[in-house]
XYZ file of C-alpha atoms in Angstrom:
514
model
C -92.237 132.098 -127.702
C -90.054 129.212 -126.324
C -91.164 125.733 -124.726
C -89.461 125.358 -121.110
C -90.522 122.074 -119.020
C -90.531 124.405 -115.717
C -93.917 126.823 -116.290
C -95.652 128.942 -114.096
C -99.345 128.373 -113.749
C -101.740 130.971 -111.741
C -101.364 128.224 -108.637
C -98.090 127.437 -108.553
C -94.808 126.112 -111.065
C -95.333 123.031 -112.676
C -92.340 121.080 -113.887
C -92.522 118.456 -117.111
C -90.517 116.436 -119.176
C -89.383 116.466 -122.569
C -91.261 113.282 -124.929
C -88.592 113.735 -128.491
C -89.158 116.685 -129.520
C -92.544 117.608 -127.456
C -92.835 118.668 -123.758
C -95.292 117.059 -121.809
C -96.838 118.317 -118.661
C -99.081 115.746 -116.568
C -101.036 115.617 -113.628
C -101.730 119.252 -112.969
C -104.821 120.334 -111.018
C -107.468 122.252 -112.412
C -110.093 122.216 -109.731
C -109.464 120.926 -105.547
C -110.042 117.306 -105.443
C -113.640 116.751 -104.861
C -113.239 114.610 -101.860
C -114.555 114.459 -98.101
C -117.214 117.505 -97.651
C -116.345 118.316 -101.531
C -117.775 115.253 -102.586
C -121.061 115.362 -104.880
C -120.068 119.188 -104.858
C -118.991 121.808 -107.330
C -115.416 121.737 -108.397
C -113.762 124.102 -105.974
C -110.757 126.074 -106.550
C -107.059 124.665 -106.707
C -105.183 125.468 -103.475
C -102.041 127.084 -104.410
C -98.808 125.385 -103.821
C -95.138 126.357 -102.658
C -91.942 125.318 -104.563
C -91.799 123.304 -108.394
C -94.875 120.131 -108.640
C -93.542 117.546 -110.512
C -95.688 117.241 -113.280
C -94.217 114.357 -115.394
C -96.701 111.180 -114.028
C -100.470 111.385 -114.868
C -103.082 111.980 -112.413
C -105.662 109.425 -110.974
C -108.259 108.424 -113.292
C -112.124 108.979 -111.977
C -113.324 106.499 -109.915
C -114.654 103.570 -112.796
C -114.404 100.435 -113.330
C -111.112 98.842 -113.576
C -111.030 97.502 -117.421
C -111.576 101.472 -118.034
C -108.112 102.847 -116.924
C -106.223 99.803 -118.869
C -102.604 101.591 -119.941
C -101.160 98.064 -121.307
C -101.267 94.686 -120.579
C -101.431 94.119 -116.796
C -101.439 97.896 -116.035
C -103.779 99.965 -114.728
C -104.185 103.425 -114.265
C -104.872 104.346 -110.638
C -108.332 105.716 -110.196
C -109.045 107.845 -107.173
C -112.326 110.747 -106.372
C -108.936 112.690 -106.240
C -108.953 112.968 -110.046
C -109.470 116.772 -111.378
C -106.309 116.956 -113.151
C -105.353 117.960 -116.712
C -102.386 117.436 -119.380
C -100.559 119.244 -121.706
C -98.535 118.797 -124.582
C -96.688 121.068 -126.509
C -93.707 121.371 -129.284
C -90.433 122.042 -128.069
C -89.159 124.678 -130.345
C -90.106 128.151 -129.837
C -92.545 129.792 -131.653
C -93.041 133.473 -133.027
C -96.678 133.581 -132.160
C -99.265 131.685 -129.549
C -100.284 128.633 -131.078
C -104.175 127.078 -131.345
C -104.942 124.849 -128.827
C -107.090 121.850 -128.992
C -108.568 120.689 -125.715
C -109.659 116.645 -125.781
C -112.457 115.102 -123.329
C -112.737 111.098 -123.732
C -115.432 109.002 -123.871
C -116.770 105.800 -122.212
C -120.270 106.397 -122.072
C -119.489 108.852 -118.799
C -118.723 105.704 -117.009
C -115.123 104.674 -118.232
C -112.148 106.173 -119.180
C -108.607 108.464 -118.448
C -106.908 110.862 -120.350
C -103.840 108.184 -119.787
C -105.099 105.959 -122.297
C -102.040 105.617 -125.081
C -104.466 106.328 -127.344
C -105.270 109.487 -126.578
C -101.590 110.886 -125.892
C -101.624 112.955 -128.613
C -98.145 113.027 -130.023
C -99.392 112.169 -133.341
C -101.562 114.514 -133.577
C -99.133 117.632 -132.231
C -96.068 116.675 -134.496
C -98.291 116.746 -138.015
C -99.231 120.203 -136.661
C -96.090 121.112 -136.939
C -95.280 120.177 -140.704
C -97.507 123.354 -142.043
C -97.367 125.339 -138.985
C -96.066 126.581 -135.918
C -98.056 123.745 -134.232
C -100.581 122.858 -131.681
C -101.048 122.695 -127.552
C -102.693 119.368 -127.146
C -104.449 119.270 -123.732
C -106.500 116.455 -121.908
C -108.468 115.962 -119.196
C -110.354 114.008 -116.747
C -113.445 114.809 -114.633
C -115.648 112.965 -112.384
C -117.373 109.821 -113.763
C -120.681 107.896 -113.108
C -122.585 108.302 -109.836
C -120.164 110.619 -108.582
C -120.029 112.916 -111.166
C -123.391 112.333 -113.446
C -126.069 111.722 -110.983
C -128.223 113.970 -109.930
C -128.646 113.658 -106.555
C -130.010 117.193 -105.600
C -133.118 116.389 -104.653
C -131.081 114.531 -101.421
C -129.457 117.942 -99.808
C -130.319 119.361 -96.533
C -129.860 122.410 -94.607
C -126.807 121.105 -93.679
C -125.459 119.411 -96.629
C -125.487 120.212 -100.175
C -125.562 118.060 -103.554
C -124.750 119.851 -106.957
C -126.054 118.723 -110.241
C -123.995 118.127 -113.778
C -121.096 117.697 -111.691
C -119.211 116.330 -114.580
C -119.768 119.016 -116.868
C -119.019 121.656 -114.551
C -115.445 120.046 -113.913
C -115.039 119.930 -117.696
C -115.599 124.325 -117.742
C -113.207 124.314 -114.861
C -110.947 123.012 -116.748
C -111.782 125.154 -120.065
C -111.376 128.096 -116.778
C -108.409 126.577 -116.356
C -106.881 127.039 -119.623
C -108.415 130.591 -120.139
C -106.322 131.523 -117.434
C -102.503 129.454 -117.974
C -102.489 128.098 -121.460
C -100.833 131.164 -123.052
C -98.197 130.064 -120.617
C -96.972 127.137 -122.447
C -97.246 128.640 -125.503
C -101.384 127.951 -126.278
C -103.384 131.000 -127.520
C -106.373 131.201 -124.642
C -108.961 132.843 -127.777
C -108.570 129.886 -129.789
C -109.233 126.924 -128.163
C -111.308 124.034 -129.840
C -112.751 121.341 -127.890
C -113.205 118.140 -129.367
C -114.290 114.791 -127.927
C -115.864 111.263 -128.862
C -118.770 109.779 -127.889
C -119.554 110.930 -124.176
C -116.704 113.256 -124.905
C -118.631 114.093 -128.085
C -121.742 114.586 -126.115
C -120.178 116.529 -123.690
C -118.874 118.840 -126.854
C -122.679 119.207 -127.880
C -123.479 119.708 -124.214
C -121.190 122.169 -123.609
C -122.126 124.416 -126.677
C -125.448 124.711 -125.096
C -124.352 125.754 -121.288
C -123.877 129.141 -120.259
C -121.330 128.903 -118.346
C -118.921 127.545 -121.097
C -119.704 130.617 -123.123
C -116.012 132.258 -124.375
C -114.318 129.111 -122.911
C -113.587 127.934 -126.760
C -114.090 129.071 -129.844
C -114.361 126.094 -132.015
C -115.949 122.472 -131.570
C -115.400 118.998 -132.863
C -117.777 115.975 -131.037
C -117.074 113.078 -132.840
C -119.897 110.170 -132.656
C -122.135 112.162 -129.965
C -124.795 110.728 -128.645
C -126.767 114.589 -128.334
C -129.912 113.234 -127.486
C -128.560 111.599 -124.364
C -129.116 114.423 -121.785
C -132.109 113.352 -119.239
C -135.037 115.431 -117.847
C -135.174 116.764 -114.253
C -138.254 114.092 -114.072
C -136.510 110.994 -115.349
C -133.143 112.122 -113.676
C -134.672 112.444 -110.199
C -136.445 109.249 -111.214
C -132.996 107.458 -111.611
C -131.442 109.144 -108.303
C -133.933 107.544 -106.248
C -133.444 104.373 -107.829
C -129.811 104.317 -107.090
C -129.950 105.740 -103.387
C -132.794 102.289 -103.216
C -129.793 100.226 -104.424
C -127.106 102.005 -102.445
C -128.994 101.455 -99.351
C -129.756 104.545 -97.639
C -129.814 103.358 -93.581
C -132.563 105.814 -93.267
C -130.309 108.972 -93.446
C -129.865 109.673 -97.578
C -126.898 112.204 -97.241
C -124.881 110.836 -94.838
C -125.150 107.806 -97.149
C -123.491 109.418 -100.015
C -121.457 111.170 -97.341
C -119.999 108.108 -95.964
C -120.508 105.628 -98.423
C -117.244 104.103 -100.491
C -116.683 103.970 -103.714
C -117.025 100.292 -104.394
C -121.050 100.715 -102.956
C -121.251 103.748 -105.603
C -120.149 101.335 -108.268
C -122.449 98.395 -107.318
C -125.554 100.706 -106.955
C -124.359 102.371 -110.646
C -124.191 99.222 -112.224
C -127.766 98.215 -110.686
C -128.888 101.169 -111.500
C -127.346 100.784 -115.693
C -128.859 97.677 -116.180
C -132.588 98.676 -114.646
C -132.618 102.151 -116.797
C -131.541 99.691 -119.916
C -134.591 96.837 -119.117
C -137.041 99.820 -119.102
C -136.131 102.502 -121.788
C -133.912 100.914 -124.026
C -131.277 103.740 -125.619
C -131.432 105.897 -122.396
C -128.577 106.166 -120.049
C -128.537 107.129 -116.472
C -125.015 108.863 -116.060
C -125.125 112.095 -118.359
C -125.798 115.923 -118.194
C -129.662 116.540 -116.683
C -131.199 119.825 -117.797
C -131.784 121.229 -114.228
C -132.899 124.379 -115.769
C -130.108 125.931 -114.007
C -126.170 125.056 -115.058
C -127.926 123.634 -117.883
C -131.076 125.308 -118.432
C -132.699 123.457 -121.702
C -131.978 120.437 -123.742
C -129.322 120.756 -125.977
C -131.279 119.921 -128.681
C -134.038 122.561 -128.488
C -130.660 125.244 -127.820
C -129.688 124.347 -131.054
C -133.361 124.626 -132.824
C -133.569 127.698 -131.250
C -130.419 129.341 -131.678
C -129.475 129.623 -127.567
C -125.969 127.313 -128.483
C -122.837 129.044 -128.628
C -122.473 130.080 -132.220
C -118.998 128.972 -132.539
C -117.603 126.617 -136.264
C -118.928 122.768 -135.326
C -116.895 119.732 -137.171
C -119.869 117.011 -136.451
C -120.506 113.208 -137.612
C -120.672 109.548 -136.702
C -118.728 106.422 -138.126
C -120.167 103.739 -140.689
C -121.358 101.069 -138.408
C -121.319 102.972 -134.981
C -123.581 99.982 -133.591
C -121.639 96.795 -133.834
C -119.003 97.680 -130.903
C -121.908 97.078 -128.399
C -123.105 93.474 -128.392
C -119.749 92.325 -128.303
C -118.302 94.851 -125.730
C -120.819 97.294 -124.020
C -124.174 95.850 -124.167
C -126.417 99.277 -124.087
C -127.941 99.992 -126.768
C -131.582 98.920 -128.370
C -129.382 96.473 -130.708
C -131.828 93.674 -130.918
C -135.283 93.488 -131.975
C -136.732 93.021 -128.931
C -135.760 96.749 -127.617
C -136.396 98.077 -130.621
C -139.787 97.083 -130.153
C -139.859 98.654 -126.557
C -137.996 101.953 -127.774
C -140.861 102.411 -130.367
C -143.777 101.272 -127.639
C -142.247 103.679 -125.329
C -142.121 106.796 -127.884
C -143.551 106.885 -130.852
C -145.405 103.286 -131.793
C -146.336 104.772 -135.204
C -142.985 105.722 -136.334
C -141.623 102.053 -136.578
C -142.558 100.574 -139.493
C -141.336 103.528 -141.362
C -138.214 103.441 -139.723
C -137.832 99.803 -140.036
C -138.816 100.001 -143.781
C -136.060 101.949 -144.153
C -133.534 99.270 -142.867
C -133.459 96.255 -145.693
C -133.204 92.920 -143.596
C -134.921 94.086 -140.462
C -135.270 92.703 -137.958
C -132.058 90.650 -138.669
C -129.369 91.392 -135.617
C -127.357 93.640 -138.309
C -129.629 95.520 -139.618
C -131.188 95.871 -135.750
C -127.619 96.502 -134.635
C -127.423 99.980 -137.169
C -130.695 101.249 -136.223
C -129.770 101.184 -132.755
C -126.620 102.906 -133.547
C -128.741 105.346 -136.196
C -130.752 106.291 -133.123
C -128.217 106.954 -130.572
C -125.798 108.806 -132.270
C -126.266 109.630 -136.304
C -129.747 110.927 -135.957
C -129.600 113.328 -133.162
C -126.229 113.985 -134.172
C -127.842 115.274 -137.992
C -130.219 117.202 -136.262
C -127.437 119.454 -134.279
C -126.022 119.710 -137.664
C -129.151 120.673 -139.243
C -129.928 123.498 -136.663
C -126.400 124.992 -135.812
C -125.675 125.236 -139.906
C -128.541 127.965 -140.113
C -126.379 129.854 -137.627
C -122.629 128.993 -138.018
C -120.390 127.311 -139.781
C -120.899 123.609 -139.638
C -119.164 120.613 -141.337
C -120.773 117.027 -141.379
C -118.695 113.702 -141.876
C -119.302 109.953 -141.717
C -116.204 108.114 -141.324
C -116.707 104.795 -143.081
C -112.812 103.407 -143.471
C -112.346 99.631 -141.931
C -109.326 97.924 -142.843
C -109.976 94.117 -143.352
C -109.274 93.062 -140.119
C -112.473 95.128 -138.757
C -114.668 93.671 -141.326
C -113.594 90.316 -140.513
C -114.466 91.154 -136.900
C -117.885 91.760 -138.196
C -117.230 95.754 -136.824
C -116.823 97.684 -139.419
C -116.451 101.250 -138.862
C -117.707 101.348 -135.411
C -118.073 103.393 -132.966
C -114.715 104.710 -131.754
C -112.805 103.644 -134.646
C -112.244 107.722 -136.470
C -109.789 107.930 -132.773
C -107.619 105.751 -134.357
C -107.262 108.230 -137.332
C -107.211 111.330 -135.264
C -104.589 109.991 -133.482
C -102.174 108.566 -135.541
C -102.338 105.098 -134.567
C -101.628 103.672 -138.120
C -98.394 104.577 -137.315
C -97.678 102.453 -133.857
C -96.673 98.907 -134.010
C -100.933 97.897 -133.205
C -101.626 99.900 -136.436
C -98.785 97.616 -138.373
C -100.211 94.651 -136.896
C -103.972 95.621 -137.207
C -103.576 96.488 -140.842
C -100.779 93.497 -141.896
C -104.133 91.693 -144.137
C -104.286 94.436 -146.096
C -105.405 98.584 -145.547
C -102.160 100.067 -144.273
C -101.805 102.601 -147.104
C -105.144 103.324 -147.091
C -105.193 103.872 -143.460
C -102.213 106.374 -143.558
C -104.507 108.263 -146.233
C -107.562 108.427 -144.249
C -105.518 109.094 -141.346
C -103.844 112.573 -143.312
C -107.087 113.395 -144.555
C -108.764 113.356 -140.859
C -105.344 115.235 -138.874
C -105.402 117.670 -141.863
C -108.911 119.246 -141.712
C -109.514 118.619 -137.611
C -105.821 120.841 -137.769
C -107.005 123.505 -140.116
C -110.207 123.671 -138.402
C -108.310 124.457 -134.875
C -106.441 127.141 -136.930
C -109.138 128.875 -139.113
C -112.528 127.424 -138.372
C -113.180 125.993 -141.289
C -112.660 123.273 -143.026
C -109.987 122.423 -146.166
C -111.591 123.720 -149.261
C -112.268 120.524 -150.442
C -114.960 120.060 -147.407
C -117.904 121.983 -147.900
C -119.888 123.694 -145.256
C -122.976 121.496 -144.189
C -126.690 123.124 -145.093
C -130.213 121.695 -145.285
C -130.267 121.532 -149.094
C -127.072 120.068 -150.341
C -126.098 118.514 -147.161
C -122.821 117.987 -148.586
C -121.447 115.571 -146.602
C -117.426 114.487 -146.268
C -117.100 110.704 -146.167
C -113.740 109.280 -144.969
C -112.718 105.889 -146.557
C -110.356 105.011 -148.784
C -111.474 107.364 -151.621
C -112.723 109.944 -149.031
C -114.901 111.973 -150.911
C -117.854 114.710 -150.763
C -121.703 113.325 -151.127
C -124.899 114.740 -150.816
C -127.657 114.178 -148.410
C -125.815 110.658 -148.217
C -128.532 107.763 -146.577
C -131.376 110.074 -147.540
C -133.933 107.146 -147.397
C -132.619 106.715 -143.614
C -132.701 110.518 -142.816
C -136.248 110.826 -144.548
C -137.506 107.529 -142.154
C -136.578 109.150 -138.854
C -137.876 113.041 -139.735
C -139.784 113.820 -137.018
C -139.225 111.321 -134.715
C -138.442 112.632 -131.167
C -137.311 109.326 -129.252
C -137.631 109.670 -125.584
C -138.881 113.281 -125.424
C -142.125 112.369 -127.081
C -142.749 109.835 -123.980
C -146.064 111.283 -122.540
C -145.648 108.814 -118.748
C -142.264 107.284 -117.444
C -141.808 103.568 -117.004
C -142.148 102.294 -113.421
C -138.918 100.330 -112.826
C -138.858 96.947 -111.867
């Protein structure tokens, strides 16, 4: 099966460019950009073009904020409603048979980010596919972000004018549509596809697994430092809409408002909207999936419990320390006593001290800062793990590796940081630089150890022998550090404290905003 940069997709012939000895394809459409009487709709299909589309340039990153779609110093990626495009990235040389392809949805708290962030290009990751195989197709994507993609503002339609829900998550199946129906034409194999992602790409991973739609769209999963727990209730997410069409300024006539409005208002009513939903339920966030017991029709979490998720091999954990990015860079999570204290009043009042027992130092900011991450994203994240290993093969990590420089930061291994490793970025000039104190060999250790099993996993759906499969009583564990190694039931005294504890779904009345 040979690489060419010219490809035919089912709308129309793409033409890439050659990156060494990869082909990359950029920029291609997966879904009609969602713009004018598409807006705040379903993704729609692609119109079909004439002649070759260059495909060598990215695509426009969602609409975001601008420090989001940073490429370099003093460049930005263009950002646009006009941004349903995907990537690929393939080996040049030919190969005998399709190869496994691993689709990647980034992060940023469904707020922030592009597939044209350098550090998710990829390369890395596709070359050490090839050293024990034919190799990898690497794809990427974007999809609609914040208000405009993961608000529900259904409750706003009219005869006239409709709103969709989970607009975000529906662009991300159009795009595992997309590859179902072109990927064996640059050499992918369409029935076995793995998605991975981190943090709201991670969430969207555990999301996905639970939504019909997606079902047969991939056939392996890998959410990295999910925040599962993060998917609101038709209450609190109507809740929220109303809230933001009160900031937005609705003139009296709601849907011409998000008709007509641009996307600087969307972004100043978002951020409003952010900040109020953090003051009143500390660890909630307004821009995620909403079960609308439709396109999603039940919390992830119970779909796991109760055996509804797609039954497909899960690679699942969380990093160290995934906590101590926020204060100093994305201030939204209960990381300080005093929202700790709310998050308990709000939920479960009795449940504190046992958690907080559990967490030596409390309430000093660092220990406050890793229950707040614990709560977002290890303890939900367990529970999938818990629930999909009766049912399928399932492999829990922690990554815990932080060269010096991060523990001089006071970071650790944060949230975010396992990218680097999945990525390859210990061997770019940043990783020279970041590790120069003292880590680099370390760092290209953890970093094989990581590429090797996510790789096998894409291929097989398992993990490397030396990875057990997760189960509720060894709960072997793989830690990546710099003796990566197997552990059971590791932070049992933690896991033990929050048993039973069902944050924001226990709530009995929602908070009035203010």
């Amino acid at each position: 099966m040979s690489a060419n940069t010219t490809v035919k997709t089912s709308d129309g012939i793409v033409e890439g460019k050659p990156v060494g000895d990869l082909i990359t394809w950029r920029g291609i459409p997966y879904a009609a950009p969602p713009v004018g009487p598409r807006r705040l709709r379903a993704p729609q299909p692609v119109q079909p073009w004439h002649g070759v589309r260059d495909a060598t340039e990215w695509g426009n990153a969602s609409v975001q904020h601008k420090r989001g779609t940073m490429l370099s110093v003093g460049k930005y990626q263009p950002s646009s409603e006009d941004c349903l495009t995907l990537n690929v990235l393939a080996p040049s040389r030919p190969s005998s048979k399709p190869r496994p392809v691993m689709v990647f949805i980034h992060g940023g708290a469904y707020t922030l980010g592009t597939s044209a962030t350098p550090l998710y290009g990829g390369g890395s990751l596709v070359r050490r596919s090839l050293r024990d195989s034919d190799g990898i197709v690497y794809v990427s994507i974007n999809y609609r972000l914040g208000a405009l993609g993961y608000l529900d503002l259904t409750q706003f339609s009219t005869p006239t004018r409709t709103f969709d829900s989970n607009l975000g998550l529906r662009d991300q199946v159009a795009a595992l549509e997309w590859v179902q129906r072109n990927i064996a034409e640059f050499g992918g194999d369409p029935s076995n596809v793995t998605v991975f992602g981190e943090s709201a790409g991670g969430n969207a991973v555990t999301t996905l697994m639970a939504t019909p739609a997606a079902e047969g769209l991939f056939h392996r999963a890998i959410s990295e430092s999910s925040a599962p727990g993060l998917v609101a209730t038709q209450d609190r997410a109507t809740g929220w809409a109303r809230e933001f069409v009160g900031f937005l300024g609705d003139g009296g006539n709601v849907a011409d408002t998000l008709d007509q409005a641009d996307v600087a208002r969307f972004g100043r009513a978002g951020t409003k909207l952010a900040f109020s939903v953090l003051k009143n339920t500390p660890g909630l966030h307004p821009f995620g999936p909403v079960v609308d017991g439709d396109y999603l029709p039940k919390n992830p979490l119970d779909a796991y419990q109760d055996g509804s998720a797609h039954q497909v091999p899960l690679i699942i954990g969380t990093n160290g320390r995934e906590g101590t990015l926020f204060p100093k860079f994305l201030d939204a999570l209960p990381t300080n006593p005093a929202r700790i204290d709310t998050l308990f009043s709000l939920t479960d009042p009795a449940a504190k001290d046992a958690v907080t027992d559990a967490y030596p130092g409390y309430p000093s900011q660092s220990t406050a800062i890793d229950i707040g991450g614990d709560f977002t994203f290890w303890k939900p994240s367990l529970e999938v793990a818990e629930a999909h290993s009766r049912r399928a093969p399932t492999f829990s990590y922690r990554f815990d590796f932080a060269p010096r420089v991060m523990k001089w930061l006071g970071l650790d291994a944060t949230h975010g940081f396992e990218l680097f490793a999945v990525f390859g970025i210990n061997e770019t000039l940043f990783g020279k630089v970041m590790t120069a104190p003292g880590g680099r060999k370390a760092f290209a250790e953890v970093t094989e150890k990581v590429q090797s099993n996510w790789l096998h996993f894409a291929r097989t759906g398992t993990a490397l022998p030396e990875w057990p499969a997760y189960d509720e009583t060894a709960r072997e564990t793989m830690i990546f550090d710099a003796r990566t190694r197997v552990q059971r039931d590791p932070r049992r005294d933690r896991r033990q404290a929050w048993e039973g504890y069902k944050g924001y779904a226990s709530q009995k009345t929602e908070p009035s905003a203010t």
